[in-house]
């Protein structure tokens, strides 16, 4: 399965006269996967029942929240580290800096190198493939991507008599 992407034009927000440059933007398709779906997938790879896996995952989430809210980071080997950070408002003096200056608390995740996407991987199970949603539906004779220099039309390409499907 490939990760779909669209070509999106963006200006540099730091420049008033920024030129639009096109960037690939990854697209999430379908509904997000919840703990029940993960448990169902895991059931086929273990001797545990679906209920056992759901119970373990639910307890895992509760334990992780508890440890994070106790001021600790949670390091899951071969997965990553979860920790808390805060968005705060500055104070003029140390004495005026209180918990009231904390506006929001966020959970951060830093993936370990074993799950971090690697674009140069050559192993079949670890290789990431991409699907260009803006490419024409017909196969390109060269087997590669359409002309990347044409920023006017999605999918690039010259005048081959076909109009790209606008619903794509």
Tab-separated table of N, CA, C and O in Angstrom, residues 10-118:
chain	number	residue	atom	x	y	z
A	10	UNK	N	2.217	26.738	-1.768
A	10	UNK	CA	2.321	27.518	-0.535
A	10	UNK	C	3.331	28.641	-0.709
A	10	UNK	O	4.359	28.460	-1.345
A	11	UNK	N	3.024	29.779	-0.063
A	11	UNK	CA	3.970	30.890	-0.002
A	11	UNK	C	4.724	30.800	1.306
A	11	UNK	O	4.223	30.272	2.289
A	12	UNK	N	5.914	31.368	1.330
A	12	UNK	CA	6.676	31.475	2.575
A	12	UNK	C	6.016	32.571	3.404
A	12	UNK	O	6.019	33.738	3.012
A	13	UNK	N	5.414	32.232	4.567
A	13	UNK	CA	4.700	33.248	5.350
A	13	UNK	C	5.609	34.317	5.939
A	13	UNK	O	5.144	35.366	6.349
A	14	UNK	N	6.910	34.064	5.951
A	14	UNK	CA	7.845	35.045	6.498
A	14	UNK	C	8.168	36.138	5.496
A	14	UNK	O	8.749	37.154	5.848
A	15	UNK	N	7.789	35.949	4.237
A	15	UNK	CA	8.096	36.925	3.198
A	15	UNK	C	6.803	37.501	2.638
A	15	UNK	O	5.888	36.769	2.284
A	16	UNK	N	6.749	38.840	2.539
A	16	UNK	CA	5.559	39.495	1.992
A	16	UNK	C	5.389	39.193	0.508
A	16	UNK	O	4.276	39.030	0.028
A	17	UNK	N	6.491	39.127	-0.207
A	17	UNK	CA	6.432	38.881	-1.646
A	17	UNK	C	6.821	37.428	-1.962
A	17	UNK	O	7.435	37.150	-2.977
A	18	UNK	N	6.439	36.516	-1.078
A	18	UNK	CA	6.804	35.111	-1.238
A	18	UNK	C	6.257	34.515	-2.522
A	18	UNK	O	5.128	34.781	-2.930
A	19	UNK	N	7.064	33.713	-3.157
A	19	UNK	CA	6.678	33.032	-4.380
A	19	UNK	C	6.045	31.700	-3.998
A	19	UNK	O	6.497	31.025	-3.082
A	20	UNK	N	4.990	31.326	-4.714
A	20	UNK	CA	4.340	30.048	-4.440
A	20	UNK	C	5.256	28.926	-4.894
A	20	UNK	O	5.759	28.929	-6.013
A	21	UNK	N	5.486	27.977	-4.001
A	21	UNK	CA	6.244	26.768	-4.328
A	21	UNK	C	5.337	25.595	-4.020
A	21	UNK	O	4.562	25.627	-3.075
A	22	UNK	N	5.448	24.563	-4.824
A	22	UNK	CA	4.598	23.394	-4.655
A	22	UNK	C	5.311	22.348	-3.810
A	22	UNK	O	6.490	22.078	-4.002
A	23	UNK	N	4.561	21.805	-2.859
A	23	UNK	CA	5.087	20.807	-1.936
A	23	UNK	C	4.142	19.608	-1.913
A	23	UNK	O	2.927	19.781	-1.926
A	24	UNK	N	4.690	18.395	-1.809
A	24	UNK	CA	3.800	17.251	-1.615
A	24	UNK	C	3.242	17.279	-0.194
A	24	UNK	O	3.968	17.530	0.759
A	25	UNK	N	1.935	17.073	-0.060
A	25	UNK	CA	1.292	17.035	1.255
A	25	UNK	C	0.644	15.666	1.413
A	25	UNK	O	-0.199	15.268	0.610
A	26	UNK	N	1.041	14.944	2.455
A	26	UNK	CA	0.497	13.611	2.681
A	26	UNK	C	-0.983	13.711	3.017
A	26	UNK	O	-1.418	14.634	3.705
A	27	UNK	N	-1.754	12.744	2.528
A	27	UNK	CA	-3.201	12.736	2.715
A	27	UNK	C	-3.586	11.517	3.539
A	27	UNK	O	-3.177	10.400	3.238
A	28	UNK	N	-4.365	11.741	4.588
A	28	UNK	CA	-4.894	10.643	5.385
A	28	UNK	C	-6.234	10.247	4.787
A	28	UNK	O	-7.086	11.106	4.565
A	29	UNK	N	-6.391	8.969	4.532
A	29	UNK	CA	-7.636	8.507	3.921
A	29	UNK	C	-8.413	7.633	4.890
A	29	UNK	O	-7.836	6.897	5.692
A	30	UNK	N	-9.728	7.693	4.800
A	30	UNK	CA	-10.571	6.857	5.629
A	30	UNK	C	-10.612	7.328	7.064
A	30	UNK	O	-10.080	8.374	7.424
A	31	UNK	N	-11.269	6.513	7.884
A	31	UNK	CA	-11.395	6.840	9.299
A	31	UNK	C	-10.110	6.484	10.031
A	31	UNK	O	-9.378	5.586	9.629
A	32	UNK	N	-9.870	7.191	11.128
A	32	UNK	CA	-8.689	6.874	11.922
A	32	UNK	C	-8.894	5.512	12.599
A	32	UNK	O	-10.012	5.064	12.798
A	33	UNK	N	-7.793	4.886	12.931
A	33	UNK	CA	-7.822	3.573	13.564
A	33	UNK	C	-7.850	3.766	15.076
A	33	UNK	O	-7.040	4.520	15.620
A	34	UNK	N	-8.787	3.106	15.757
A	34	UNK	CA	-8.885	3.225	17.207
A	34	UNK	C	-8.301	1.990	17.888
A	34	UNK	O	-7.807	1.073	17.222
A	35	UNK	N	-8.350	1.978	19.225
A	35	UNK	CA	-7.778	0.855	19.970
A	35	UNK	C	-8.467	-0.468	19.639
A	35	UNK	O	-7.822	-1.514	19.602
A	36	UNK	N	-9.773	-0.431	19.381
A	36	UNK	CA	-10.485	-1.665	19.037
A	36	UNK	C	-9.983	-2.250	17.721
A	36	UNK	O	-9.799	-3.463	17.604
A	37	UNK	N	-9.754	-1.400	16.738
A	37	UNK	CA	-9.248	-1.872	15.445
A	37	UNK	C	-7.827	-2.417	15.599
A	37	UNK	O	-7.478	-3.463	15.032
A	38	UNK	N	-6.986	-1.717	16.365
A	38	UNK	CA	-5.632	-2.215	16.609
A	38	UNK	C	-5.672	-3.570	17.308
A	38	UNK	O	-4.906	-4.482	16.967
A	39	UNK	N	-6.556	-3.707	18.279
A	39	UNK	CA	-6.683	-4.980	18.996
A	39	UNK	C	-7.094	-6.085	18.035
A	39	UNK	O	-6.577	-7.209	18.094
A	40	UNK	N	-8.013	-5.791	17.128
A	40	UNK	CA	-8.469	-6.778	16.147
A	40	UNK	C	-7.317	-7.211	15.232
A	40	UNK	O	-7.160	-8.390	14.933
A	41	UNK	N	-6.498	-6.260	14.815
A	41	UNK	CA	-5.340	-6.572	13.966
A	41	UNK	C	-4.329	-7.409	14.747
A	41	UNK	O	-3.784	-8.391	14.236
A	42	UNK	N	-4.093	-7.030	16.015
A	42	UNK	CA	-3.118	-7.742	16.844
A	42	UNK	C	-3.569	-9.162	17.171
A	42	UNK	O	-2.737	-10.057	17.356
A	43	UNK	N	-4.868	-9.390	17.252
A	43	UNK	CA	-5.421	-10.701	17.592
A	43	UNK	C	-4.928	-11.780	16.638
A	43	UNK	O	-4.624	-12.903	17.045
A	44	UNK	N	-4.810	-11.438	15.366
A	44	UNK	CA	-4.364	-12.402	14.362
A	44	UNK	C	-2.885	-12.741	14.471
A	44	UNK	O	-2.426	-13.702	13.878
A	45	UNK	N	-2.131	-11.943	15.225
A	45	UNK	CA	-0.691	-12.158	15.340
A	45	UNK	C	-0.293	-12.669	16.719
A	45	UNK	O	0.879	-12.663	17.059
A	46	UNK	N	-1.282	-13.046	17.536
A	46	UNK	CA	-0.952	-13.532	18.879
A	46	UNK	C	-1.932	-14.627	19.294
A	46	UNK	O	-2.921	-14.887	18.612
A	47	UNK	N	-1.659	-15.240	20.427
A	47	UNK	CA	-2.540	-16.271	20.961
A	47	UNK	C	-3.564	-15.688	21.925
A	47	UNK	O	-4.387	-16.418	22.470
A	48	UNK	N	-3.546	-14.381	22.118
A	48	UNK	CA	-4.486	-13.733	23.029
A	48	UNK	C	-5.829	-13.509	22.346
A	48	UNK	O	-5.908	-13.363	21.121
A	49	UNK	N	-6.876	-13.448	23.156
A	49	UNK	CA	-8.202	-13.163	22.604
A	49	UNK	C	-8.342	-11.667	22.357
A	49	UNK	O	-7.566	-10.854	22.887
A	50	UNK	N	-9.350	-11.304	21.596
A	50	UNK	CA	-9.625	-9.897	21.312
A	50	UNK	C	-9.885	-9.139	22.615
A	50	UNK	O	-9.365	-8.042	22.820
A	51	UNK	N	-10.647	-9.727	23.527
A	51	UNK	CA	-10.942	-9.087	24.812
A	51	UNK	C	-9.694	-8.867	25.654
A	51	UNK	O	-9.562	-7.832	26.314
A	52	UNK	N	-8.776	-9.856	25.635
A	52	UNK	CA	-7.530	-9.711	26.396
A	52	UNK	C	-6.708	-8.543	25.856
A	52	UNK	O	-6.175	-7.735	26.627
A	53	UNK	N	-6.598	-8.464	24.548
A	53	UNK	CA	-5.807	-7.392	23.923
A	53	UNK	C	-6.447	-6.042	24.192
A	53	UNK	O	-5.756	-5.072	24.540
A	54	UNK	N	-7.776	-5.946	24.073
A	54	UNK	CA	-8.462	-4.683	24.350
A	54	UNK	C	-8.237	-4.250	25.798
A	54	UNK	O	-8.012	-3.070	26.061
A	55	UNK	N	-8.278	-5.201	26.720
A	55	UNK	CA	-8.052	-4.892	28.126
A	55	UNK	C	-6.634	-4.374	28.357
A	55	UNK	O	-6.433	-3.379	29.064
A	56	UNK	N	-5.658	-5.031	27.742
A	56	UNK	CA	-4.260	-4.607	27.897
A	56	UNK	C	-4.066	-3.204	27.326
A	56	UNK	O	-3.423	-2.352	27.950
A	57	UNK	N	-4.619	-2.937	26.152
A	57	UNK	CA	-4.451	-1.610	25.536
A	57	UNK	C	-5.132	-0.518	26.373
A	57	UNK	O	-4.584	0.569	26.552
A	58	UNK	N	-6.318	-0.801	26.884
A	58	UNK	CA	-7.023	0.168	27.718
A	58	UNK	C	-6.229	0.457	28.987
A	58	UNK	O	-6.057	1.616	29.379
A	59	UNK	N	-5.719	-0.596	29.621
A	59	UNK	CA	-4.907	-0.416	30.832
A	59	UNK	C	-3.609	0.322	30.520
A	59	UNK	O	-3.127	1.119	31.326
A	60	UNK	N	-3.033	0.063	29.343
A	60	UNK	CA	-1.811	0.745	28.919
A	60	UNK	C	-2.048	2.256	28.826
A	60	UNK	O	-1.263	3.054	29.338
A	61	UNK	N	-3.141	2.650	28.193
A	61	UNK	CA	-3.448	4.073	28.027
A	61	UNK	C	-3.651	4.726	29.397
A	61	UNK	O	-3.124	5.814	29.666
A	62	UNK	N	-4.383	4.072	30.282
A	62	UNK	CA	-4.616	4.624	31.620
A	62	UNK	C	-3.313	4.758	32.404
A	62	UNK	O	-3.078	5.778	33.064
A	63	UNK	N	-2.451	3.733	32.329
A	63	UNK	CA	-1.173	3.776	33.049
A	63	UNK	C	-0.272	4.871	32.481
A	63	UNK	O	0.410	5.587	33.232
A	64	UNK	N	-0.263	5.017	31.157
A	64	UNK	CA	0.577	6.037	30.531
A	64	UNK	C	0.108	7.434	30.939
A	64	UNK	O	0.922	8.289	31.303
A	65	UNK	N	-1.189	7.675	30.915
A	65	UNK	CA	-1.726	8.980	31.352
A	65	UNK	C	-1.344	9.267	32.791
A	65	UNK	O	-0.933	10.382	33.130
A	66	UNK	N	-1.470	8.267	33.636
A	66	UNK	CA	-1.157	8.426	35.053
A	66	UNK	C	0.302	8.823	35.248
A	66	UNK	O	0.614	9.742	36.018
A	67	UNK	N	1.203	8.161	34.555
A	67	UNK	CA	2.631	8.469	34.688
A	67	UNK	C	2.960	9.839	34.096
A	67	UNK	O	3.753	10.592	34.673
A	68	UNK	N	2.358	10.188	32.966
A	68	UNK	CA	2.581	11.515	32.379
A	68	UNK	C	2.085	12.604	33.330
A	68	UNK	O	2.759	13.612	33.547
A	69	UNK	N	0.910	12.397	33.901
A	69	UNK	CA	0.330	13.400	34.802
A	69	UNK	C	1.050	13.430	36.142
A	69	UNK	O	0.806	14.322	36.956
A	70	UNK	N	1.937	12.477	36.358
A	70	UNK	CA	2.770	12.471	37.556
A	70	UNK	C	4.122	13.147	37.269
A	70	UNK	O	5.020	13.106	38.091
A	71	UNK	N	4.267	13.720	36.055
A	71	UNK	CA	5.473	14.461	35.707
A	71	UNK	C	6.587	13.635	35.096
A	71	UNK	O	7.708	14.117	34.948
A	72	UNK	N	6.305	12.407	34.723
A	72	UNK	CA	7.332	11.530	34.148
A	72	UNK	C	7.168	11.451	32.638
A	72	UNK	O	6.094	11.714	32.107
A	73	UNK	N	8.236	11.063	31.963
A	73	UNK	CA	8.123	10.732	30.545
A	73	UNK	C	7.926	9.220	30.454
A	73	UNK	O	8.292	8.480	31.364
A	74	UNK	N	7.325	8.765	29.372
A	74	UNK	CA	7.067	7.337	29.165
A	74	UNK	C	7.860	6.904	27.939
A	74	UNK	O	7.607	7.366	26.832
A	75	UNK	N	8.843	6.017	28.177
A	75	UNK	CA	9.711	5.540	27.107
A	75	UNK	C	9.326	4.098	26.783
A	75	UNK	O	9.497	3.203	27.604
A	76	UNK	N	8.802	3.895	25.589
A	76	UNK	CA	8.418	2.559	25.152
A	76	UNK	C	9.480	2.104	24.156
A	76	UNK	O	9.580	2.652	23.047
A	77	UNK	N	10.272	1.130	24.594
A	77	UNK	CA	11.406	0.650	23.787
A	77	UNK	C	10.930	0.258	22.383
A	77	UNK	O	9.897	-0.365	22.217
A	78	UNK	N	11.697	0.637	21.393
A	78	UNK	CA	11.420	0.374	19.982
A	78	UNK	C	10.147	1.052	19.476
A	78	UNK	O	9.612	0.688	18.437
A	79	UNK	N	9.619	2.018	20.231
A	79	UNK	CA	8.469	2.789	19.755
A	79	UNK	C	8.750	4.275	19.881
A	79	UNK	O	8.781	4.974	18.877
A	80	UNK	N	8.982	4.773	21.102
A	80	UNK	CA	9.292	6.177	21.272
A	80	UNK	C	9.032	6.657	22.684
A	80	UNK	O	8.687	5.878	23.569
A	81	UNK	N	9.169	7.971	22.874
A	81	UNK	CA	9.037	8.590	24.191
A	81	UNK	C	7.884	9.590	24.150
A	81	UNK	O	7.811	10.435	23.261
A	82	UNK	N	7.004	9.465	25.130
A	82	UNK	CA	5.921	10.417	25.331
A	82	UNK	C	6.306	11.326	26.494
A	82	UNK	O	6.845	10.867	27.497
A	83	UNK	N	6.012	12.615	26.373
A	83	UNK	CA	6.271	13.559	27.457
A	83	UNK	C	5.290	14.713	27.343
A	83	UNK	O	4.617	14.873	26.323
A	84	UNK	N	5.207	15.518	28.394
A	84	UNK	CA	4.318	16.674	28.397
A	84	UNK	C	5.099	17.957	28.130
A	84	UNK	O	6.272	18.062	28.479
A	85	UNK	N	4.438	18.906	27.516
A	85	UNK	CA	4.982	20.262	27.369
A	85	UNK	C	3.829	21.229	27.603
A	85	UNK	O	2.666	20.833	27.569
A	86	UNK	N	4.164	22.482	27.834
A	86	UNK	CA	3.128	23.468	28.134
A	86	UNK	C	3.300	24.714	27.278
A	86	UNK	O	4.415	25.126	26.963
A	87	UNK	N	2.168	25.310	26.919
A	87	UNK	CA	2.149	26.635	26.309
A	87	UNK	C	1.877	27.591	27.453
A	87	UNK	O	0.896	27.427	28.196
A	88	UNK	N	2.774	28.564	27.622
A	88	UNK	CA	2.688	29.438	28.793
A	88	UNK	C	2.680	30.902	28.409
A	88	UNK	O	3.037	31.270	27.291
A	89	UNK	N	2.288	31.724	29.367
A	89	UNK	CA	2.350	33.177	29.214
A	89	UNK	C	3.475	33.662	30.108
A	89	UNK	O	3.569	33.256	31.268
A	90	UNK	N	4.336	34.504	29.568
A	90	UNK	CA	5.470	35.005	30.334
A	90	UNK	C	5.059	35.963	31.440
A	90	UNK	O	4.025	36.611	31.362
A	91	UNK	N	5.886	36.028	32.458
A	91	UNK	CA	5.658	36.949	33.580
A	91	UNK	C	6.889	37.844	33.734
A	91	UNK	O	8.007	37.448	33.400
A	92	UNK	N	6.667	39.052	34.236
A	92	UNK	CA	7.751	40.020	34.381
A	92	UNK	C	8.734	39.639	35.485
A	92	UNK	O	9.923	39.935	35.386
A	93	UNK	N	8.240	39.000	36.535
A	93	UNK	CA	9.113	38.621	37.650
A	93	UNK	C	8.917	37.150	37.980
A	93	UNK	O	7.887	36.554	37.634
A	94	UNK	N	9.888	36.596	38.685
A	94	UNK	CA	9.816	35.198	39.088
A	94	UNK	C	8.624	34.965	40.015
A	94	UNK	O	7.956	33.929	39.947
A	95	UNK	N	8.327	35.915	40.848
A	95	UNK	CA	7.209	35.810	41.779
A	95	UNK	C	5.849	35.772	41.103
A	95	UNK	O	4.899	35.196	41.619
A	96	UNK	N	5.741	36.423	39.946
A	96	UNK	CA	4.471	36.455	39.215
A	96	UNK	C	4.294	35.221	38.307
A	96	UNK	O	3.248	35.055	37.707
A	97	UNK	N	5.315	34.415	38.239
A	97	UNK	CA	5.257	33.205	37.409
A	97	UNK	C	4.643	32.082	38.239
A	97	UNK	O	5.292	31.514	39.116
A	98	UNK	N	3.375	31.798	37.983
A	98	UNK	CA	2.659	30.759	38.731
A	98	UNK	C	2.004	29.786	37.762
A	98	UNK	O	2.109	29.940	36.542
A	99	UNK	N	1.285	28.822	38.298
A	99	UNK	CA	0.616	27.849	37.443
A	99	UNK	C	-0.473	28.505	36.599
A	99	UNK	O	-0.889	27.951	35.581
A	100	UNK	N	-0.915	29.699	36.980
A	100	UNK	CA	-1.910	30.417	36.176
A	100	UNK	C	-1.338	30.850	34.836
A	100	UNK	O	-2.081	31.178	33.914
A	101	UNK	N	-0.011	30.857	34.711
A	101	UNK	CA	0.633	31.223	33.450
A	101	UNK	C	0.609	30.063	32.443
A	101	UNK	O	0.970	30.247	31.293
A	102	UNK	N	0.226	28.879	32.884
A	102	UNK	CA	0.139	27.726	31.974
A	102	UNK	C	-1.211	27.783	31.270
A	102	UNK	O	-2.267	27.744	31.916
A	103	UNK	N	-1.180	27.898	29.938
A	103	UNK	CA	-2.410	28.033	29.153
A	103	UNK	C	-2.903	26.692	28.619
A	103	UNK	O	-4.091	26.411	28.626
A	104	UNK	N	-2.013	25.863	28.114
A	104	UNK	CA	-2.387	24.536	27.621
A	104	UNK	C	-1.256	23.562	27.903
A	104	UNK	O	-0.093	23.963	28.008
A	105	UNK	N	-1.604	22.296	28.012
A	105	UNK	CA	-0.624	21.234	28.173
A	105	UNK	C	-0.793	20.276	27.003
A	105	UNK	O	-1.917	19.896	26.656
A	106	UNK	N	0.317	19.922	26.381
A	106	UNK	CA	0.309	19.026	25.213
A	106	UNK	C	1.107	17.771	25.502
A	106	UNK	O	2.041	17.787	26.306
A	107	UNK	N	0.747	16.700	24.819
A	107	UNK	CA	1.521	15.465	24.892
A	107	UNK	C	2.393	15.403	23.641
A	107	UNK	O	1.893	15.503	22.519
A	108	UNK	N	3.697	15.273	23.844
A	108	UNK	CA	4.649	15.172	22.738
A	108	UNK	C	5.046	13.718	22.543
A	108	UNK	O	5.086	12.945	23.496
A	109	UNK	N	5.377	13.369	21.303
A	109	UNK	CA	5.861	12.022	20.998
A	109	UNK	C	7.108	12.141	20.143
A	109	UNK	O	7.112	12.834	19.132
A	110	UNK	N	8.186	11.486	20.569
A	110	UNK	CA	9.425	11.410	19.793
A	110	UNK	C	9.637	9.949	19.426
A	110	UNK	O	9.955	9.129	20.291
A	111	UNK	N	9.443	9.594	18.161
A	111	UNK	CA	9.568	8.185	17.776
A	111	UNK	C	11.002	7.694	17.870
A	111	UNK	O	11.943	8.451	17.662
A	112	UNK	N	11.147	6.420	18.182
A	112	UNK	CA	12.488	5.818	18.180
A	112	UNK	C	12.883	5.572	16.731
A	112	UNK	O	12.046	5.576	15.819
A	113	UNK	N	14.152	5.337	16.511
A	113	UNK	CA	14.631	5.142	15.144
A	113	UNK	C	14.031	3.898	14.502
A	113	UNK	O	13.953	3.802	13.282
A	114	UNK	N	13.552	2.942	15.298
A	114	UNK	CA	13.000	1.720	14.720
A	114	UNK	C	11.625	1.936	14.086
A	114	UNK	O	11.217	1.157	13.230
A	115	UNK	N	10.888	2.979	14.467
A	115	UNK	CA	9.584	3.248	13.841
A	115	UNK	C	9.593	4.506	12.987
A	115	UNK	O	8.632	4.754	12.261
A	116	UNK	N	10.643	5.284	13.061
A	116	UNK	CA	10.730	6.512	12.273
A	116	UNK	C	10.788	6.147	10.789
A	116	UNK	O	11.553	5.273	10.388
A	117	UNK	N	9.973	6.795	9.956
A	117	UNK	CA	10.000	6.488	8.521
A	117	UNK	C	11.384	6.717	7.923
A	117	UNK	O	12.050	7.697	8.230
A	118	UNK	N	11.808	5.777	7.084
A	118	UNK	CA	13.112	5.848	6.444
A	118	UNK	C	12.898	5.781	4.935
A	118	UNK	O	12.540	4.729	4.402
